[in-house]
CSV table of C-alpha atoms in Angstrom, one decimal:
chain,number,residue,atom,x,y,z
H,23,MET,CA,-16.9,10.4,16.7
H,24,THR,CA,-16.1,14.1,17.4
H,25,THR,CA,-12.7,15.6,17.1
H,26,SER,CA,-12.4,15.7,20.9
H,27,ASP,CA,-13.3,12.0,21.1
H,28,ALA,CA,-10.8,10.9,18.5
H,29,PRO,CA,-7.8,8.8,19.8
H,30,LYS,CA,-4.6,10.7,20.2
H,31,ALA,CA,-1.0,9.6,19.7
H,32,ASP,CA,0.6,8.9,23.0
H,33,GLU,CA,3.8,7.7,24.5
H,34,ASP,CA,2.7,4.5,26.3
H,35,GLY,CA,1.5,2.3,23.5
H,36,ALA,CA,-2.2,3.1,23.6
H,37,PHE,CA,-3.7,-0.1,25.0
H,38,PRO,CA,-1.1,-2.5,23.8
H,39,PRO,CA,-2.1,-6.2,23.3
H,40,PRO,CA,-1.6,-8.5,26.3
H,41,ALA,CA,1.2,-10.3,24.4
H,42,PRO,CA,3.5,-8.9,21.8
H,43,PRO,CA,2.2,-9.5,18.2
H,44,ARG,CA,3.7,-12.3,16.1
H,45,LEU,CA,3.8,-10.3,12.9
H,46,VAL,CA,4.2,-6.6,12.0
H,47,ALA,CA,2.5,-5.3,8.8
H,48,THR,CA,3.4,-1.7,7.9
H,49,ASP,CA,2.8,0.6,5.0
H,50,LEU,CA,5.8,2.6,3.9
H,51,ASP,CA,5.3,6.1,2.6
H,52,GLY,CA,3.9,8.4,5.3
H,53,THR,CA,4.1,5.5,7.8
H,54,LEU,CA,7.4,3.6,8.3
H,55,LEU,CA,9.4,6.0,6.2
H,56,GLY,CA,10.3,9.5,7.2
H,57,PRO,CA,9.4,12.6,5.1
H,58,ASP,CA,12.6,12.1,3.1
H,59,GLY,CA,11.3,8.6,2.0
H,60,ALA,CA,14.1,6.9,4.0
H,61,VAL,CA,14.3,4.6,7.0
H,62,SER,CA,15.8,6.4,9.9
H,63,ALA,CA,18.7,5.1,12.0
H,64,TYR,CA,16.3,4.5,14.9
H,65,THR,CA,13.7,2.7,12.8
H,66,ARG,CA,16.4,0.5,11.4
H,67,GLU,CA,17.6,-0.4,14.9
H,68,VAL,CA,14.1,-1.4,15.9
H,69,LEU,CA,13.6,-3.5,12.8
H,70,LEU,CA,16.8,-5.3,13.4
H,71,ALA,CA,15.8,-5.9,17.0
H,72,LEU,CA,12.5,-7.5,15.8
H,73,GLU,CA,14.5,-9.6,13.3
H,74,GLU,CA,16.6,-11.0,16.2
H,75,ARG,CA,13.4,-12.0,17.9
H,76,ASN,CA,12.2,-13.7,14.8
H,77,VAL,CA,9.2,-11.4,14.4
H,78,PRO,CA,8.4,-11.0,10.7
H,79,VAL,CA,8.1,-7.4,9.5
H,80,VAL,CA,6.0,-7.3,6.3
H,81,PHE,CA,6.1,-4.2,4.1
H,82,VAL,CA,2.5,-3.8,2.8
H,83,THR,CA,2.6,-1.0,0.3
H,84,GLY,CA,1.1,0.3,-2.9
H,85,ARG,CA,4.6,0.6,-4.3
H,86,PRO,CA,5.5,-1.6,-7.3
H,87,ILE,CA,8.6,-3.8,-7.3
H,88,ARG,CA,10.6,-1.1,-9.2
H,89,TRP,CA,10.3,1.3,-6.3
H,90,MET,CA,11.5,-1.2,-3.7
H,91,GLU,CA,15.0,-2.2,-4.5
H,92,HIS,CA,16.8,0.3,-2.2
H,93,LEU,CA,14.6,-0.7,0.7
H,94,TRP,CA,15.2,-4.5,0.9
H,95,GLU,CA,18.3,-4.1,3.0
H,96,GLU,CA,16.1,-2.6,5.7
H,97,VAL,CA,14.5,-6.0,6.3
H,98,GLY,CA,17.8,-7.8,6.3
H,99,GLY,CA,17.5,-8.7,2.6
H,100,HIS,CA,15.0,-11.5,3.3
H,101,GLY,CA,11.4,-12.1,4.2
H,102,LEU,CA,8.2,-11.3,2.3
H,103,ALA,CA,6.6,-8.1,1.2
H,104,ILE,CA,3.2,-7.3,-0.2
H,105,LEU,CA,3.3,-4.8,-3.1
H,106,SER,CA,1.0,-3.0,-5.5
H,107,ASN,CA,-1.8,-2.9,-2.9
H,108,GLY,CA,-2.0,-6.6,-2.5
H,109,GLY,CA,-1.3,-7.5,-6.1
H,110,ILE,CA,2.1,-9.1,-5.4
H,111,VAL,CA,3.7,-11.2,-2.7
H,112,TYR,CA,7.4,-10.8,-3.2
H,113,ASP,CA,10.2,-13.0,-1.9
H,114,VAL,CA,12.9,-10.5,-0.9
H,115,ALA,CA,15.8,-13.0,-0.7
H,116,SER,CA,15.3,-14.4,-4.2
H,117,HIS,CA,14.0,-11.2,-5.7
H,118,SER,CA,11.1,-13.1,-7.2
H,119,VAL,CA,7.3,-12.9,-7.3
H,120,ARG,CA,5.9,-15.6,-5.0
H,121,ARG,CA,2.2,-14.8,-5.8
H,122,ALA,CA,0.5,-12.4,-8.2
H,123,ARG,CA,-3.2,-11.5,-8.2
H,124,THR,CA,-3.5,-10.3,-11.8
H,125,ILE,CA,-6.4,-8.5,-13.6
H,126,ALA,CA,-7.7,-10.3,-16.7
H,127,PRO,CA,-7.0,-8.4,-20.0
H,128,ASP,CA,-10.7,-8.2,-21.0
H,129,VAL,CA,-11.5,-6.8,-17.6
H,130,LEU,CA,-8.8,-4.1,-17.9
H,131,VAL,CA,-10.1,-3.0,-21.3
H,132,ARG,CA,-13.7,-3.0,-20.2
H,133,VAL,CA,-12.9,-1.0,-17.0
H,134,ALA,CA,-10.8,1.5,-18.9
H,135,ARG,CA,-13.7,2.1,-21.4
H,136,LEU,CA,-16.2,2.5,-18.6
H,137,LEU,CA,-14.0,5.0,-16.8
H,138,ARG,CA,-13.2,7.0,-19.9
H,139,SER,CA,-16.9,7.3,-20.6
H,140,ALA,CA,-17.7,8.3,-17.0
H,141,VAL,CA,-14.8,10.7,-16.6
H,142,PRO,CA,-13.6,12.0,-20.0
H,143,GLY,CA,-9.9,12.9,-20.0
H,144,THR,CA,-8.9,9.8,-17.9
H,145,THR,CA,-5.6,8.3,-18.9
H,146,PHE,CA,-4.0,5.0,-17.8
H,147,ALA,CA,-0.8,3.2,-16.9
H,148,LEU,CA,-0.2,-0.4,-16.0
H,149,GLU,CA,1.9,-2.0,-13.2
H,150,LYS,CA,2.9,-5.5,-14.1
H,151,THR,CA,5.0,-8.2,-12.5
H,152,THR,CA,7.4,-7.5,-15.3
H,153,GLY,CA,7.5,-3.7,-15.1
H,154,PHE,CA,5.6,-0.5,-16.0
H,155,SER,CA,3.8,0.7,-19.2
H,156,ARG,CA,1.7,3.7,-19.9
H,157,GLU,CA,-0.4,5.6,-22.4
H,158,PRO,CA,1.2,8.6,-24.2
H,159,ASP,CA,-1.0,11.1,-22.3
H,160,PHE,CA,-0.5,9.5,-18.8
H,161,MET,CA,1.4,12.2,-16.8
H,162,PRO,CA,2.6,14.3,-19.7
H,163,ARG,CA,5.7,15.4,-17.8
H,164,LEU,CA,7.0,11.8,-18.2
H,165,LYS,CA,8.7,12.3,-21.5
H,166,ILE,CA,9.3,9.2,-23.6
H,167,GLY,CA,13.0,10.2,-24.0
H,168,THR,CA,13.5,10.0,-20.2
H,169,ASP,CA,12.2,6.5,-19.8
H,170,PRO,CA,13.2,4.7,-23.0
H,171,GLY,CA,12.6,1.2,-21.5
H,172,VAL,CA,8.9,1.9,-20.7
H,173,PRO,CA,6.4,0.8,-23.3
H,174,VAL,CA,4.2,3.7,-24.4
H,175,ALA,CA,1.1,2.9,-26.4
H,176,PRO,CA,-2.7,2.9,-26.2
H,177,LEU,CA,-4.0,0.8,-23.3
H,178,GLU,CA,-5.5,-1.9,-25.5
H,179,GLU,CA,-2.1,-2.6,-26.9
H,180,LEU,CA,-0.4,-2.8,-23.5
H,181,VAL,CA,-2.6,-5.3,-21.6
H,182,ASP,CA,-1.5,-8.8,-21.0
H,183,GLY,CA,-1.7,-11.4,-18.2
H,184,GLU,CA,0.9,-9.8,-16.0
H,185,VAL,CA,-1.0,-6.7,-14.9
H,186,VAL,CA,-1.5,-6.4,-11.1
H,187,LYS,CA,-2.6,-2.7,-11.0
H,188,LEU,CA,-4.3,-0.3,-13.4
H,189,LEU,CA,-3.5,3.3,-12.7
H,190,ALA,CA,-6.1,5.9,-13.7
H,191,ARG,CA,-5.1,9.6,-13.7
H,192,HIS,CA,-6.9,12.8,-14.4
H,193,GLU,CA,-5.3,16.2,-14.6
H,194,ALA,CA,-8.3,18.3,-13.7
H,195,GLN,CA,-10.2,16.3,-11.0
H,196,GLU,CA,-9.6,16.5,-7.3
H,197,PRO,CA,-8.2,13.2,-5.9
H,198,GLU,CA,-11.1,12.1,-3.6
H,199,GLU,CA,-13.8,13.2,-6.1
H,200,PHE,CA,-12.0,11.3,-8.9
H,201,TRP,CA,-11.9,8.2,-6.8
H,202,ARG,CA,-15.6,8.6,-6.0
H,203,LEU,CA,-16.5,8.8,-9.7
H,204,ALA,CA,-14.3,5.9,-10.5
H,205,GLU,CA,-15.8,3.8,-7.8
H,206,GLU,CA,-19.3,4.5,-9.1
H,207,ALA,CA,-18.3,3.7,-12.6
H,208,VAL,CA,-16.2,0.5,-12.1
H,209,GLY,CA,-16.4,-0.5,-8.5
H,210,HIS,CA,-18.7,-3.4,-9.4
H,211,GLU,CA,-15.9,-4.9,-11.5
H,212,VAL,CA,-12.7,-4.1,-9.6
H,213,THR,CA,-11.3,-2.7,-6.4
H,214,THR,CA,-10.6,1.0,-6.4
H,215,THR,CA,-8.6,3.1,-3.9
H,216,TRP,CA,-6.2,6.0,-3.7
H,217,SER,CA,-3.2,6.9,-1.7
H,218,SER,CA,-1.1,9.6,-3.5
H,219,VAL,CA,-1.2,13.3,-3.4
H,220,GLY,CA,-2.0,13.6,-7.1
H,221,THR,CA,-5.3,12.6,-8.8
H,222,LEU,CA,-4.5,9.0,-9.2
H,223,VAL,CA,-6.9,6.1,-8.7
H,224,GLU,CA,-5.3,2.7,-8.1
H,225,ILE,CA,-7.3,-0.2,-9.4
H,226,SER,CA,-6.8,-3.9,-8.5
H,227,GLY,CA,-8.7,-7.1,-9.3
H,228,ALA,CA,-12.0,-7.6,-7.6
H,229,GLY,CA,-11.5,-8.4,-3.9
H,230,VAL,CA,-7.8,-7.6,-4.0
H,231,THR,CA,-6.6,-5.3,-1.2
H,232,LYS,CA,-3.7,-5.1,1.2
H,233,ALA,CA,-5.8,-6.9,3.7
H,234,THR,CA,-6.9,-9.9,1.6
H,235,THR,CA,-3.4,-10.7,0.5
H,236,LEU,CA,-2.0,-10.3,4.1
H,237,ALA,CA,-4.7,-12.6,5.3
H,238,GLU,CA,-3.6,-15.3,2.8
H,239,LEU,CA,0.0,-14.8,3.8
H,240,CYS,CA,-0.7,-15.0,7.5
H,241,GLY,CA,-2.6,-18.2,6.8
H,242,ASP,CA,0.5,-19.6,5.1
H,243,LEU,CA,2.6,-18.6,8.2
H,244,GLY,CA,0.1,-19.9,10.8
H,245,VAL,CA,-0.5,-16.4,12.2
H,246,THR,CA,-4.0,-15.3,13.2
H,247,ARG,CA,-5.3,-11.7,12.6
H,248,SER,CA,-5.4,-11.2,16.4
H,249,GLU,CA,-1.6,-11.7,16.4
H,250,VAL,CA,-1.0,-9.0,13.8
H,251,VAL,CA,-0.2,-5.3,14.4
H,252,ALA,CA,-0.6,-3.0,11.4
H,253,PHE,CA,0.2,0.6,10.6
H,254,GLY,CA,-1.0,2.9,7.8
H,255,ASP,CA,-1.8,6.5,6.8
H,256,MET,CA,-3.9,6.6,3.6
H,257,PRO,CA,-7.3,5.3,2.3
H,258,ASN,CA,-5.7,2.3,0.7
H,259,ASP,CA,-4.7,1.2,4.2
H,260,LEU,CA,-8.2,1.1,5.5
H,261,PRO,CA,-8.9,-2.6,4.7
H,262,LEU,CA,-5.5,-3.5,6.3
H,263,LEU,CA,-6.3,-1.6,9.5
H,264,ASP,CA,-9.8,-3.0,9.7
H,265,TRP,CA,-8.5,-6.6,9.4
H,266,ALA,CA,-5.5,-6.5,11.7
H,267,GLY,CA,-6.1,-7.4,15.4
H,268,HIS,CA,-4.1,-4.4,16.5
H,269,ALA,CA,-4.2,-1.4,14.2
H,270,TYR,CA,-2.6,2.1,14.3
H,271,ALA,CA,-3.3,5.0,12.1
H,272,MET,CA,-0.5,7.5,12.0
H,273,GLU,CA,-0.9,10.9,13.6
H,274,ASN,CA,-0.4,12.3,10.1
H,275,ALA,CA,-3.0,10.0,8.6
H,276,HIS,CA,-5.8,10.9,6.2
H,277,PRO,CA,-8.9,12.0,8.1
H,278,SER,CA,-10.7,8.8,7.0
H,279,LEU,CA,-8.3,6.7,8.9
H,280,ARG,CA,-8.1,9.0,12.0
H,281,ALA,CA,-11.8,9.1,12.3
H,282,GLY,CA,-12.2,5.3,12.9
H,283,ALA,CA,-8.8,4.5,14.3
H,284,ARG,CA,-8.5,2.2,17.3
H,285,HIS,CA,-5.1,3.6,18.1
H,286,VAL,CA,-2.9,6.4,16.8
H,287,ALA,CA,0.9,6.1,16.4
H,288,PRO,CA,3.0,9.3,16.5
H,289,HIS,CA,3.8,11.2,13.3
H,290,HIS,CA,5.9,9.4,10.7
H,291,ALA,CA,8.4,12.3,11.0
H,292,ALA,CA,9.0,11.2,14.6
H,293,ASP,CA,9.6,7.5,13.9
H,294,GLY,CA,6.0,6.8,15.0
H,295,VAL,CA,5.9,3.2,13.9
H,296,ALA,CA,9.3,2.3,15.4
H,297,ARG,CA,8.5,4.0,18.7
H,298,THR,CA,5.2,2.2,19.0
H,299,LEU,CA,6.9,-1.1,18.2
H,300,ALA,CA,9.5,-0.5,20.8
H,301,ARG,CA,6.8,0.0,23.4
H,302,LEU,CA,4.8,-3.0,22.3
H,303,PHE,CA,7.8,-5.3,22.3
H,304,GLY,CA,9.6,-3.8,25.3
H,305,LEU,CA,12.7,-2.9,23.2
């Protein structure tokens, strides 16, 4: 697909489905949220209108639980969210983990050793259902004194049965190149992806993605993939957009999403998700 052939963000919904979707799945950073990391007044209005129509809006994000508390009110303080790139299904009302797709401790240790060998200088942190822990050299600017509740120790001492995501960081590599090296080294054991500006590879259990967990959730709810509309902006959203029946890459999305996008929503700074939903649902 050439640049001139690539789909463009438009104002009429870009080939909307014949009937409104039954479920909305949206990434957060760079997608539903504005550049300030907040939900705009207009987006909040659209989300509340969908709630009144009993249309579930599922946040599908790489964020861990600890980065979500201030956002729950935006979905009315209820419903379900998919966190940690599919590692957790979270019940918003009860503030509890409904389902966790964890990585076995022996796999974590083996993957870390393989990645350290392939890319010397790699450091690690762990996202768990119970919180966050890290190695001493992971993001050196995180001083131990500023996060006294976070366990800091060698990875082998931190692993347990609650880990949903292994974070691998390198201070000298470029983000996409580091991901490529990580995929070559450990992609046969786990799922690797990336989504942040920094050089950080996000590692989940084998077969765990935003898409596979959303597919399970939709099965529980009796919703088919053809009834789902999804939005995303970064490489970790690719499986989600490939799976959903109606998928929108953001105008500001990474080139890997824009290149194969079926539809493009306006920029996240312009409330692109909300404006597209308003058109699709006739709000």
